[in-house]
Coordinates of C-alpha atoms and ligand atoms in Angstrom, one line a residue:
M1 CA 0.0 0.0 0.0
Q2 CA 1.2 3.5 -0.8
L3 CA 0.9 6.1 1.9
S4 CA 0.1 9.6 0.8
F5 CA 2.7 11.2 3.1
L6 CA 5.3 9.9 0.6
N7 CA 4.3 12.7 -1.7
E8 CA 3.5 15.5 0.7
N9 CA 5.7 18.5 1.2
K10 CA 4.2 20.9 3.7
E11 CA 5.6 23.8 5.6
A12 CA 6.7 23.0 9.2
D13 CA 4.5 25.7 10.8
S14 CA 1.2 24.9 9.1
G15 CA -1.5 23.8 11.5
S16 CA 0.4 25.2 14.5
V17 CA -1.4 26.3 17.7
A18 CA -0.6 28.6 20.6
I19 CA 2.1 27.3 23.0
A20 CA 2.9 29.0 26.3
S21 CA 4.9 32.0 25.5
H22 CA 8.0 31.0 27.5
L23 CA 8.2 27.9 25.4
T24 CA 7.7 29.4 21.9
P25 CA 11.4 30.1 21.3
W26 CA 12.2 26.5 21.7
L27 CA 9.3 24.6 20.0
V28 CA 7.6 24.3 16.7
L29 CA 4.4 22.3 16.6
D30 CA 2.7 21.2 13.4
N31 CA -0.6 19.5 14.2
S32 CA -1.2 18.2 10.7
F33 CA 2.2 17.0 9.6
L34 CA 0.6 13.6 8.7
T35 CA -3.0 13.1 7.6
Q36 CA -5.2 11.1 10.1
P37 CA -5.5 8.1 7.8
D38 CA -1.7 8.0 7.2
A39 CA -1.0 8.3 10.9
H40 CA -3.4 5.5 11.6
S41 CA -2.1 3.1 9.0
L42 CA 1.6 3.9 9.9
M43 CA 0.8 3.2 13.6
E44 CA -0.8 -0.2 12.8
R45 CA 2.1 -1.2 10.7
L46 CA 4.7 -0.2 13.2
I47 CA 2.9 -2.1 16.0
D48 CA 2.9 -5.2 13.8
E49 CA 6.3 -5.0 12.3
L50 CA 8.8 -3.5 14.8
P51 CA 10.8 -5.7 17.2
W52 CA 9.6 -3.9 20.3
Q53 CA 11.7 -4.1 23.4
Q54 CA 11.1 -3.3 27.1
P55 CA 14.5 -3.0 28.6
E56 CA 15.2 -2.8 32.4
V57 CA 16.6 0.3 34.1
I58 CA 18.0 0.7 37.6
V59 CA 16.1 3.2 39.7
F60 CA 17.3 3.8 43.3
G61 CA 19.2 0.5 43.1
Q62 CA 16.3 -1.6 41.9
S63 CA 15.8 -3.0 38.4
H64 CA 12.5 -2.1 36.6
K65 CA 11.2 -2.6 33.2
I66 CA 10.6 0.7 31.5
P67 CA 6.9 1.6 31.5
R68 CA 6.5 1.5 27.7
L69 CA 8.0 -0.4 24.7
Q70 CA 10.7 1.0 22.5
A71 CA 12.6 0.4 19.3
W72 CA 15.8 2.1 18.1
Q73 CA 16.6 2.5 14.4
S74 CA 19.7 4.3 13.0
D75 CA 22.2 4.5 10.2
P76 CA 24.8 1.7 10.6
G77 CA 27.4 2.2 13.3
V78 CA 25.4 4.8 15.4
V79 CA 25.8 4.0 19.1
Y80 CA 23.4 5.7 21.6
Q81 CA 23.0 5.2 25.3
Y82 CA 19.6 6.1 26.7
S83 CA 18.8 5.9 30.5
G84 CA 22.2 4.3 30.9
K85 CA 21.6 1.5 28.3
V86 CA 23.3 1.0 25.0
L87 CA 20.5 0.7 22.5
E88 CA 20.7 -2.1 20.0
P89 CA 20.3 -0.5 16.6
E90 CA 17.9 -1.8 14.0
P91 CA 18.0 -0.8 10.3
W92 CA 15.5 1.8 9.2
H93 CA 12.0 0.6 8.6
P94 CA 11.1 1.9 5.1
D95 CA 8.1 4.0 6.2
V96 CA 10.1 5.4 9.1
L97 CA 12.9 6.4 6.7
K98 CA 10.4 8.3 4.6
I99 CA 9.0 10.1 7.6
K100 CA 12.6 11.0 8.6
Q101 CA 13.1 12.6 5.2
R102 CA 10.0 14.7 5.6
V103 CA 11.0 15.7 9.1
E104 CA 14.4 16.7 7.8
Q105 CA 12.7 18.9 5.2
A106 CA 10.4 20.4 7.8
S107 CA 13.1 21.1 10.3
G108 CA 16.1 21.8 8.1
K109 CA 18.1 19.4 10.2
R110 CA 19.6 16.0 9.5
F111 CA 18.9 13.0 11.7
N112 CA 20.7 9.6 11.8
S113 CA 18.6 7.8 14.3
V114 CA 15.2 7.5 15.9
L115 CA 13.9 6.3 19.3
I116 CA 10.4 5.0 18.8
N117 CA 8.3 4.9 21.9
Y118 CA 5.1 2.8 22.2
Y119 CA 2.7 3.8 25.0
R120 CA 0.3 0.8 25.0
C121 CA -2.2 2.6 27.3
G122 CA -2.6 5.6 29.5
G123 CA -0.5 4.0 32.2
D124 CA 2.6 3.9 30.0
K125 CA 4.7 7.0 30.4
M126 CA 8.1 8.6 30.4
G127 CA 9.5 10.4 33.4
W128 CA 11.2 13.9 33.5
H129 CA 14.4 14.0 31.5
A130 CA 16.3 16.1 29.0
D131 CA 17.7 14.6 25.8
N132 CA 21.1 15.8 26.7
E133 CA 23.3 12.8 26.3
P134 CA 26.9 13.8 25.3
E135 CA 26.6 12.0 22.0
L136 CA 23.8 14.3 20.9
G137 CA 26.2 17.3 21.1
A138 CA 25.8 20.6 23.0
N139 CA 22.6 21.8 21.3
P140 CA 20.6 19.0 19.8
T141 CA 17.4 19.3 17.8
V142 CA 14.9 16.5 18.6
A143 CA 11.9 16.1 16.5
A144 CA 8.9 13.9 17.6
V145 CA 6.1 12.6 15.3
S146 CA 3.1 11.4 17.2
L147 CA 0.7 8.6 16.1
G148 CA -2.5 7.4 17.9
G149 CA -4.0 8.6 21.1
R150 CA -3.5 12.3 22.1
R151 CA -1.2 12.7 25.0
D152 CA 0.4 15.6 26.8
I153 CA 4.1 16.3 26.8
Q154 CA 5.0 18.5 29.8
F155 CA 7.9 21.0 30.1
K156 CA 9.5 22.6 33.2
S157 CA 12.7 24.4 33.9
K158 CA 14.5 26.1 36.9
Q159 CA 12.9 29.4 35.9
Y160 CA 9.5 27.9 35.2
P161 CA 9.2 24.9 37.6
K162 CA 5.4 24.5 37.1
A163 CA 4.8 21.8 34.4
V164 CA 3.2 23.2 31.3
N165 CA 1.3 20.9 28.9
V166 CA 1.5 20.7 25.2
A167 CA -1.0 18.3 23.7
L168 CA 0.4 16.0 21.0
G169 CA -2.3 14.7 18.6
S170 CA -2.0 12.0 16.0
G171 CA -0.1 13.1 13.0
S172 CA 1.6 16.0 14.8
L173 CA 5.3 17.0 14.5
L174 CA 6.9 18.7 17.5
I175 CA 10.4 20.1 17.0
M176 CA 12.4 20.7 20.1
K177 CA 14.9 23.3 18.9
A178 CA 18.5 23.8 19.8
G179 CA 18.8 25.0 23.4
M180 CA 15.6 23.4 24.6
Q181 CA 17.4 20.4 26.2
R182 CA 19.7 22.7 28.1
H183 CA 16.9 24.8 29.6
F184 CA 14.0 22.5 30.0
Q185 CA 13.1 19.0 31.0
H186 CA 10.1 17.1 29.5
Q187 CA 8.0 14.1 30.4
I188 CA 5.0 12.2 29.1
P189 CA 2.9 11.7 32.3
A190 CA 0.5 8.8 32.8
R191 CA -3.1 9.6 31.8
L192 CA -5.0 6.7 33.4
R193 CA -8.3 7.7 31.8
E194 CA -6.7 7.7 28.4
A195 CA -7.0 4.1 27.0
Q196 CA -5.8 4.7 23.5
A197 CA -2.3 3.6 22.5
R198 CA 0.3 6.1 21.2
I199 CA 3.6 5.9 19.3
S200 CA 6.2 8.7 19.1
L201 CA 9.1 8.7 16.7
T202 CA 11.8 10.9 18.2
F203 CA 14.4 11.7 15.6
R204 CA 18.0 12.6 16.8
H205 CA 21.4 13.2 15.4
V206 CA 24.0 11.1 17.2
L207 CA 27.6 12.2 16.9
P208 CA 30.4 9.7 16.4
T209 CA 31.9 8.7 19.7
C210 CA 35.6 9.1 18.6
Ligands
AKG301 O1 6.8 10.5 23.5 C1 7.2 11.6 23.2 O2 6.5 12.4 22.5 C2 8.5 12.1 23.8 C3 9.4 11.0 24.1 C4 10.7 11.5 24.6 O3 10.8 12.4 25.3 C5 11.9 10.8 24.2 O4 11.9 9.8 23.4 O5 13.0 11.2 24.6
FE2_302 FE1 12.9 13.1 25.5

């Protein structure tokens, strides 16, 4: 089946909505980056076809499985540690590669890897963090495409410690621009009344380690 996103070429800021003013220098949100049918069929395909993993992380000395599933795809030889784990790279899924090319057009940045997060239900989540691993360089751009159930991403900083929500609907593209990861942390909080599954594709550029 051909997906229509293969032929689309839209501006990054079309379909954008208001974002809290202290966040606007750091974020671009396009709510209609993918059409709803394309987002839906891509999600179904990724759920079926990706080798999902649920690695364990150590929190306060105890080992826990992460509260979501994930997959990591990259150009050959790209090594990335996330939450202290070296991620096992998979080759690009052909549809993900096409999305990457569109995200590159929209953002003007190049990406060599993607962390794909699968929140199976509202209880799946990701805690406060910044995507500031040394291998992303000093000022990384991270771009996230959302599929499926609408979930909030929250941001906070030393200067703005109260968490601010940005809603991420299916087919949206959120670009966290250079500097964001130095100033703000973000999380995907649990939403226990939200039953719908969600996938995010978070594109990154990992620098060579030596
Ligand atoms: O699920 C999201 O939209 C964001 C995920 C995230 O913060 C990450 O992968 O680092
Ligand atoms: Fe993140």
